[in-house]
Amino acid sequence: QVQLVESGGGLVQAGGSLRLSCAASGRTFSRYIMGWFRQAPGKEREFVAAIAWSGGSPYYADSVKGRFTISRDNAKSTVYLEMNSLKPEDTAVYYCAADITSSSRANYWGQGTQVTVSS
């Protein structure tokens, strides 16, 4: 079992930056593909980024490529999402996920953290 707790969301102006963190509990954190999804009001939840257990091979949605960076620290059981050049369309609740099995599925989810980008 894995429990995930996100932090770092907030309100930022367009062009600004935020860093999300996701602290995981559970002994097998390092084995899982970790990542982030987001859900904007009235929209389906969508994939944002994922990273393999080794920290290599990060994968990004086209909409965030070049602006967002995902990383992980297995010693701290934490995964991060550095978000730069934020746009109003990035406004959403961001969810940390563990044991990602597809672009829309994961076995463990955090409670979500709100990111609001003002224009």
XYZ file of C-alpha atoms in Angstrom:
119
model
C 0.000 0.000 0.000
C 1.206 3.493 -0.857
C -0.109 6.774 0.505
C 0.624 10.000 -1.349
C 0.486 13.564 -0.029
C 0.917 16.501 -2.409
C 2.036 20.000 -1.500
C 3.201 23.165 -3.219
C 0.096 24.263 -5.073
C -1.135 27.826 -5.007
C -1.927 30.968 -6.964
C 0.625 32.330 -9.419
C 0.606 34.839 -12.251
C 1.039 33.736 -15.840
C 4.697 33.234 -16.625
C 5.487 32.301 -13.051
C 6.704 29.070 -11.493
C 5.624 26.566 -8.898
C 7.141 23.385 -7.546
C 4.878 20.551 -6.482
C 6.038 17.819 -4.140
C 4.536 14.427 -3.465
C 5.629 12.526 -0.375
C 4.972 8.814 -0.453
C 4.781 6.272 2.309
C 5.330 2.621 1.649
C 8.352 0.443 1.341
C 8.103 -0.148 -2.391
C 8.069 3.488 -3.543
C 11.275 3.107 -5.495
C 9.795 0.343 -7.641
C 6.922 2.342 -9.023
C 6.519 4.572 -12.019
C 5.483 7.868 -10.457
C 3.822 10.822 -12.056
C 1.372 13.670 -12.129
C -2.080 14.124 -13.594
C -4.344 17.140 -13.545
C -8.021 17.913 -13.801
C -9.415 21.275 -14.780
C -13.018 22.257 -13.983
C -15.426 20.535 -16.329
C -12.709 18.451 -17.950
C -11.453 14.904 -17.721
C -8.353 14.136 -15.710
C -5.316 14.175 -17.988
C -1.785 12.904 -17.856
C 0.967 15.472 -17.222
C 4.264 13.681 -16.594
C 5.755 10.400 -15.411
C 9.149 9.098 -14.370
C 10.574 5.612 -14.082
C 11.915 4.137 -10.849
C 15.501 4.918 -11.852
C 14.739 8.585 -12.422
C 15.413 8.201 -16.096
C 13.087 8.285 -19.086
C 10.754 11.081 -17.991
C 7.705 11.408 -20.182
C 5.586 14.506 -20.662
C 2.313 15.513 -22.193
C 2.849 17.695 -25.248
C 1.079 20.576 -23.522
C 3.755 20.841 -20.810
C 6.861 19.652 -22.634
C 9.698 22.139 -22.281
C 8.010 23.927 -19.365
C 7.570 21.232 -16.710
C 10.229 18.950 -15.229
C 9.533 15.832 -13.210
C 12.096 14.339 -10.867
C 12.222 11.949 -7.943
C 14.304 11.264 -4.882
C 13.892 7.634 -3.886
C 15.835 8.153 -0.655
C 13.177 10.672 0.394
C 10.284 8.826 -1.246
C 9.352 12.050 -2.964
C 8.519 13.036 -6.504
C 8.573 16.621 -7.730
C 7.043 18.624 -10.546
C 8.810 21.850 -11.392
C 6.445 24.045 -13.401
C 7.775 27.052 -15.277
C 6.255 29.526 -17.732
C 2.843 28.753 -16.327
C -0.224 29.568 -18.375
C -3.849 30.133 -17.333
C -4.711 26.848 -19.065
C -2.470 25.053 -16.560
C -5.031 25.851 -13.865
C -6.230 22.557 -12.397
C -6.105 20.236 -9.444
C -2.853 18.324 -9.733
C -2.750 14.730 -8.551
C 0.272 12.668 -7.710
C 0.072 9.055 -8.837
C 2.052 5.920 -8.103
C 2.269 2.681 -10.002
C 1.109 4.273 -13.218
C -0.080 1.610 -15.639
C -1.254 3.706 -18.579
C -1.763 7.314 -19.606
C -4.977 7.382 -17.617
C -4.567 4.778 -14.882
C -2.623 4.374 -11.684
C -3.077 2.193 -8.659
C -2.464 4.915 -6.080
C -3.555 8.552 -5.999
C -2.967 11.556 -3.807
C -5.722 13.888 -2.674
C -4.728 16.625 -5.106
C -3.399 20.155 -4.822
C -4.882 23.222 -6.515
C -2.815 25.230 -8.972
C -4.329 28.477 -10.198
C -2.625 30.614 -12.834
C -3.993 34.122 -13.264
C -3.721 36.042 -16.506
